[in-house]
XYZ file of C-alpha atoms in Angstrom:
399
model
C -8.991 5.967 36.872
C -9.993 5.535 33.245
C -13.104 4.314 31.507
C -14.572 7.820 31.166
C -13.751 11.290 29.846
C -13.230 14.059 32.402
C -14.182 17.655 31.577
C -11.410 19.994 32.717
C -12.670 23.174 34.365
C -9.475 25.121 35.078
C -5.813 25.472 34.156
C -4.816 24.536 37.707
C -6.825 21.316 37.501
C -5.201 20.443 34.181
C -1.689 21.154 35.476
C -2.346 18.788 38.362
C -3.580 16.027 36.068
C -0.615 16.456 33.717
C 1.818 15.952 36.576
C 1.000 12.247 36.658
C 3.264 9.682 35.032
C 0.282 7.979 33.387
C -0.602 8.738 29.735
C -2.881 11.736 29.350
C -4.971 12.479 26.269
C -6.475 15.934 25.869
C -9.316 16.785 23.469
C -10.074 20.432 22.681
C -13.587 20.617 21.278
C -16.545 22.942 20.695
C -20.256 22.261 20.890
C -20.869 24.058 17.584
C -18.403 21.894 15.654
C -19.831 18.672 14.171
C -16.308 17.311 13.700
C -15.711 17.646 17.441
C -18.899 15.774 18.255
C -18.066 12.860 15.992
C -14.484 12.584 17.218
C -15.658 12.818 20.822
C -17.661 9.613 20.348
C -14.504 7.759 19.413
C -12.548 9.515 22.166
C -15.062 8.268 24.738
C -14.831 4.689 23.507
C -11.040 4.822 23.541
C -11.213 5.736 27.227
C -12.818 2.331 27.910
C -10.103 0.526 25.943
C -7.292 2.192 27.896
C -8.573 2.520 31.485
C -5.079 3.150 32.867
C -4.849 6.494 31.007
C -6.479 9.870 31.631
C -8.877 11.093 28.928
C -9.565 14.805 29.343
C -11.826 17.176 27.437
C -11.620 20.978 27.237
C -14.338 23.226 25.800
C -12.059 25.562 23.847
C -13.916 28.827 24.292
C -15.079 28.199 27.844
C -11.456 27.677 28.888
C -9.508 30.346 26.946
C -6.569 30.246 29.360
C -5.991 26.584 28.551
C -6.603 27.044 24.816
C -4.179 29.965 24.629
C -1.575 28.064 26.664
C -1.501 25.292 24.045
C -1.977 27.575 21.007
C -5.269 25.967 20.004
C -6.515 27.688 16.841
C -9.067 25.157 15.548
C -11.067 22.184 16.745
C -11.017 19.234 17.080
C -7.470 19.291 18.444
C -5.760 16.541 20.465
C -2.631 16.546 22.626
C -0.837 13.450 23.913
C 1.217 13.426 27.125
C 3.407 10.858 28.852
C 5.415 11.306 32.048
C 4.073 14.834 32.200
C 5.516 15.815 28.804
C 3.732 16.569 25.540
C 4.911 14.030 22.981
C 2.438 14.292 20.111
C -0.582 16.159 18.745
C -3.342 15.717 16.188
C -5.184 18.500 14.380
C -8.522 17.858 12.694
C -10.870 14.892 12.366
C -8.841 11.761 11.664
C -10.310 8.770 13.551
C -7.645 6.250 12.546
C -4.790 8.556 13.526
C -6.428 9.280 16.875
C -6.846 5.604 17.695
C -3.291 4.769 16.614
C -1.694 7.637 18.518
C -3.626 6.804 21.698
C -2.632 3.150 21.470
C 1.029 3.927 20.846
C 1.299 6.431 23.677
C -0.527 4.063 26.014
C 2.034 1.410 25.137
C -0.434 -1.369 24.401
C 0.819 -2.364 20.981
C 3.904 -4.213 19.861
C 6.672 -2.127 18.293
C 6.438 -1.996 14.536
C 2.823 -3.144 14.410
C -0.117 -0.871 13.586
C -2.359 -0.043 16.489
C -5.844 -1.475 16.117
C -7.607 -0.985 19.444
C -11.018 -2.439 20.116
C -12.619 0.950 19.603
C -12.157 0.487 15.893
C -13.910 -2.845 16.181
C -16.647 -4.335 18.330
C -16.271 -2.162 21.413
C -17.270 1.001 19.606
C -20.523 -0.488 18.434
C -21.693 -0.550 14.805
C -23.571 2.750 14.978
C -20.610 4.747 16.272
C -18.236 2.983 13.920
C -20.279 3.741 10.846
C -20.825 7.344 11.887
C -17.128 7.958 12.472
C -16.038 6.113 9.337
C -18.530 7.971 7.147
C -17.453 11.266 8.665
C -13.796 10.449 8.048
C -14.510 9.453 4.452
C -16.610 12.496 3.592
C -14.834 15.087 5.706
C -11.113 14.358 5.823
C -8.926 16.564 7.973
C -7.625 18.382 4.883
C -11.198 19.450 4.093
C -12.157 20.224 7.666
C -11.858 23.986 7.402
C -14.229 24.142 4.439
C -16.724 21.840 6.186
C -16.716 23.939 9.318
C -16.875 27.271 7.542
C -19.929 26.226 5.590
C -21.927 26.086 8.818
C -23.490 29.570 9.225
C -26.544 30.491 7.166
C -26.064 32.736 4.138
C -27.636 35.651 6.001
C -25.381 35.210 9.035
C -22.282 34.680 6.877
C -23.055 37.924 5.036
C -23.498 39.763 8.335
C -20.238 38.392 9.729
C -18.361 39.363 6.584
C -19.822 42.874 6.781
C -18.720 43.179 10.412
C -15.224 41.918 9.623
C -14.899 44.303 6.678
C -16.457 47.277 8.492
C -13.031 48.563 9.553
C -9.478 47.879 8.340
C -8.575 46.638 11.813
C -11.428 44.828 13.570
C -11.254 43.177 16.995
C -13.958 40.806 18.207
C -13.603 40.773 21.988
C -15.381 40.294 25.278
C -16.468 43.720 26.465
C -15.148 46.962 24.976
C -11.744 48.709 24.983
C -12.663 50.812 28.024
C -14.031 47.808 29.947
C -12.667 44.472 28.680
C -14.496 41.471 30.123
C -11.534 39.061 30.022
C -7.782 39.318 30.445
C -7.033 38.089 26.928
C -9.203 40.800 25.335
C -7.578 43.407 27.590
C -4.106 42.300 26.500
C -4.874 42.645 22.777
C -6.470 46.067 23.348
C -3.346 47.191 25.234
C -1.129 45.974 22.384
C -3.183 47.760 19.713
C -3.130 50.964 21.744
C 0.617 50.560 22.168
C 0.987 50.145 18.396
C -0.812 53.502 17.956
C -3.303 52.151 15.428
C -6.962 52.930 14.853
C -9.234 49.941 15.408
C -12.870 49.081 15.943
C -14.297 46.417 18.237
C -17.382 44.259 18.566
C -18.513 42.926 21.941
C -19.346 39.263 21.274
C -21.059 39.062 24.677
C -23.756 41.388 23.338
C -24.802 39.131 20.454
C -24.811 35.356 20.862
C -25.525 34.777 17.161
C -22.305 36.558 16.226
C -20.429 34.930 19.109
C -21.280 31.385 18.024
C -21.392 32.044 14.295
C -17.959 33.672 14.042
C -16.288 30.685 15.676
C -17.612 28.503 12.864
C -17.072 31.110 10.145
C -13.403 31.588 11.052
C -12.779 28.060 12.381
C -11.201 29.753 15.404
C -12.761 28.588 18.677
C -11.776 31.338 21.112
C -11.902 35.112 21.611
C -10.546 37.652 21.038
C -10.141 37.472 17.247
C -8.218 40.186 15.408
C -8.800 40.854 11.692
C -6.675 43.044 9.419
C -8.158 44.058 6.066
C -10.675 41.222 6.308
C -8.129 38.501 7.124
C -7.866 36.757 10.499
C -4.560 37.399 12.255
C -5.384 35.262 15.278
C -5.919 35.418 19.013
C -3.973 36.659 22.004
C -0.927 34.371 21.757
C -0.359 35.167 18.090
C -0.865 38.904 18.558
C 1.539 38.944 21.512
C 4.214 37.014 19.600
C 3.884 39.228 16.516
C 3.973 42.351 18.677
C 7.107 41.257 20.518
C 8.908 40.318 17.281
C 7.959 43.578 15.551
C 6.035 41.706 12.874
C 2.697 43.195 13.878
C 3.990 46.714 13.236
C 5.309 45.586 9.845
C 1.957 44.117 8.837
C 0.125 47.260 9.906
C 2.551 49.444 7.975
C 2.397 47.372 4.795
C -1.425 47.332 4.898
C -1.776 51.050 5.557
C -3.042 50.590 9.118
C -0.420 52.528 11.062
C -1.778 56.065 11.395
C 1.729 57.543 11.351
C 3.029 56.043 8.107
C -0.197 55.056 6.355
C 0.164 57.671 3.612
C 3.745 56.662 2.919
C 2.710 53.011 2.844
C -0.080 53.714 0.355
C 2.303 55.649 -1.895
C 4.785 52.798 -1.920
C 2.035 50.305 -2.722
C 0.833 52.347 -5.675
C 4.201 53.446 -7.030
C 6.512 51.755 -9.464
C 9.018 50.767 -6.797
C 6.973 48.097 -5.024
C 9.636 47.244 -2.522
C 12.448 46.954 -5.050
C 15.829 45.494 -4.186
C 18.083 47.850 -2.269
C 21.331 48.833 -3.939
C 23.276 47.748 -0.901
C 21.623 45.143 1.297
C 24.514 44.310 3.532
C 23.696 40.613 3.234
C 26.449 38.023 2.897
C 27.314 36.746 -0.582
C 26.254 33.220 0.323
C 22.860 34.290 1.686
C 22.246 36.580 -1.282
C 23.058 33.722 -3.632
C 20.741 31.395 -1.743
C 17.860 33.889 -1.801
C 18.287 34.480 -5.518
C 18.360 30.728 -6.083
C 15.057 30.328 -4.244
C 13.450 33.236 -6.102
C 14.614 31.832 -9.439
C 13.534 28.258 -8.646
C 10.096 28.764 -10.205
C 8.515 31.271 -12.612
C 5.979 32.011 -9.884
C 7.444 31.827 -6.396
C 5.546 32.514 -3.192
C 7.298 33.043 0.127
C 4.602 32.413 2.715
C 3.848 31.287 6.240
C 3.094 27.581 6.122
C 2.335 25.557 3.029
C -0.344 26.008 0.329
C -2.514 23.294 1.887
C -1.822 24.525 5.428
C -1.317 28.321 5.462
C -0.256 29.690 8.841
C -1.747 33.152 8.326
C -4.771 34.581 6.536
C -2.695 36.779 4.211
C -0.703 33.802 2.915
C -3.914 31.818 2.513
C -5.466 34.642 0.458
C -2.589 34.724 -2.051
C -2.665 30.934 -2.394
C -6.397 31.141 -3.050
C -5.897 33.817 -5.730
C -3.165 31.853 -7.522
C -5.355 28.771 -7.543
C -8.307 30.776 -8.870
C -6.063 31.995 -11.688
C -4.960 28.378 -12.317
C -1.288 29.318 -11.942
C 1.386 26.718 -11.275
C 3.582 28.011 -8.492
C 6.137 26.932 -5.931
C 6.271 28.103 -2.335
C 8.731 28.384 0.540
C 7.668 28.244 4.185
C 9.557 31.130 5.791
C 8.628 29.809 9.244
C 10.915 26.836 8.576
C 14.071 28.907 8.025
C 14.713 32.082 10.012
C 17.768 32.996 7.908
C 15.590 33.174 4.801
C 12.744 34.846 6.703
C 14.907 37.718 7.938
C 17.241 37.902 4.948
C 14.521 38.154 2.305
C 12.976 41.158 4.060
C 16.289 42.971 3.627
C 16.967 41.650 0.118
C 13.547 42.691 -1.209
C 13.148 45.776 0.988
C 9.713 44.384 1.814
C 9.113 43.908 5.522
C 6.254 41.384 5.719
C 4.958 38.125 4.288
C 3.706 36.729 1.988
C 5.907 37.916 -0.889
C 5.011 36.911 -4.455
C 7.592 36.868 -7.252
C 6.817 36.456 -10.960
C 9.822 35.739 -13.174
C 12.213 36.917 -10.449
C 10.411 40.244 -9.968
C 8.711 41.085 -6.678
C 4.995 41.723 -7.169
C 4.201 42.430 -3.514
C 2.076 41.127 -0.667
C -1.546 40.107 -0.285
C -3.036 43.609 -0.663
C -1.279 44.226 -3.966
C -2.006 40.752 -5.336
C -5.686 41.110 -4.423
C -5.973 44.533 -6.095
C -4.170 43.263 -9.180
C -6.559 40.334 -9.464
C -9.612 42.564 -9.101
C -8.378 44.956 -11.809
C -7.256 42.178 -14.166
C -3.635 43.348 -13.950
C -2.453 40.109 -12.369
C -3.699 38.049 -15.308
C -2.164 40.567 -17.715
C 1.242 40.373 -16.021
C 1.123 36.566 -15.953
C 0.342 36.536 -19.689
C 3.027 39.058 -20.564
C 5.591 37.077 -18.593
C 4.608 33.884 -20.392
C 3.318 32.179 -17.254
C -0.177 31.709 -18.675
C -1.165 31.602 -22.368
C -2.045 34.953 -23.903
C -5.130 33.315 -25.385
C -6.320 32.420 -21.878
C -5.872 36.023 -20.786
C -7.652 37.406 -23.835
C -10.596 35.059 -23.416
C -11.073 36.042 -19.789
C -10.858 39.748 -20.535
C -13.327 39.698 -23.441
């Protein structure tokens, strides 16, 4: 055992390997991702430093069952197991963190001391060391998404964007809705049909350029991929979870996708009552007070999934991007961290999905509204009128 990296070929094989009491380190990677290739060099050298542990590698798209089981949404991605239990993970390209986590899980360092295995020294060899160090310096994990997304050519990127934007609800899948070529694609098709929404599909098995390019473009290594109004929702696990919680229906309704209530949704988006506060919410006094305190905590307050530097959905990421483009100082609240706030705010604001953007305590709306307001110049006008940005700045931009 040890001294090499084993490529896992099935979920059953992985389950068997994870049943051991020995440390197990799992690397999800993709051949198209340069970050994966660089980190895999270090991963291989670590396997020689810790021969008593299992070092396993999974090609994310080739093994969708495994990737979906561990909610892998980007590569490189590492999981750390001991006594058959997952005890840690690492997202992105961070050589030092990988080496330290491996050493700590393997139990070869003294408590309280930093882990400095030989793979960060002579054993890795000067060429590998320099390559990994330069990659870590130039492409930190916080910048990984931008580095990966810059991969496709301009022509391919334009084509991918056109495909994504060709329909409000676009599913990239294996096969077609009448004849799905994998169980995960079939499941998402069944869910969309059950939601009674109109959607278009693209068979990634019919075009290898799109199949490989979209993985880089979206930084999402597996299929299917579901997009709503140009923003990636995610793969099978995410779609299933959102469907079961009712959140998928809410997103479709708020973005005018649901064929039954699309007209009503569009009217509410364009009207003056953009999800105004209900006269009687039925919320407790303490929760209402807490929600109002959060809303009032900053002139510009964004309730989103994740954090500005790590959005957990494309819609939240889009609003963050817009606010940064407008050079607006804002605060945010991760609604995934507090279910009381997540559910309560939907009632308080009478707005059923996230993100929700507030300017001077007034609800502006979600990503669709914020995007339209930016395009028309209304967002900058509102920010100026509310005193969030200087009027001079607004006037200069509009002239």
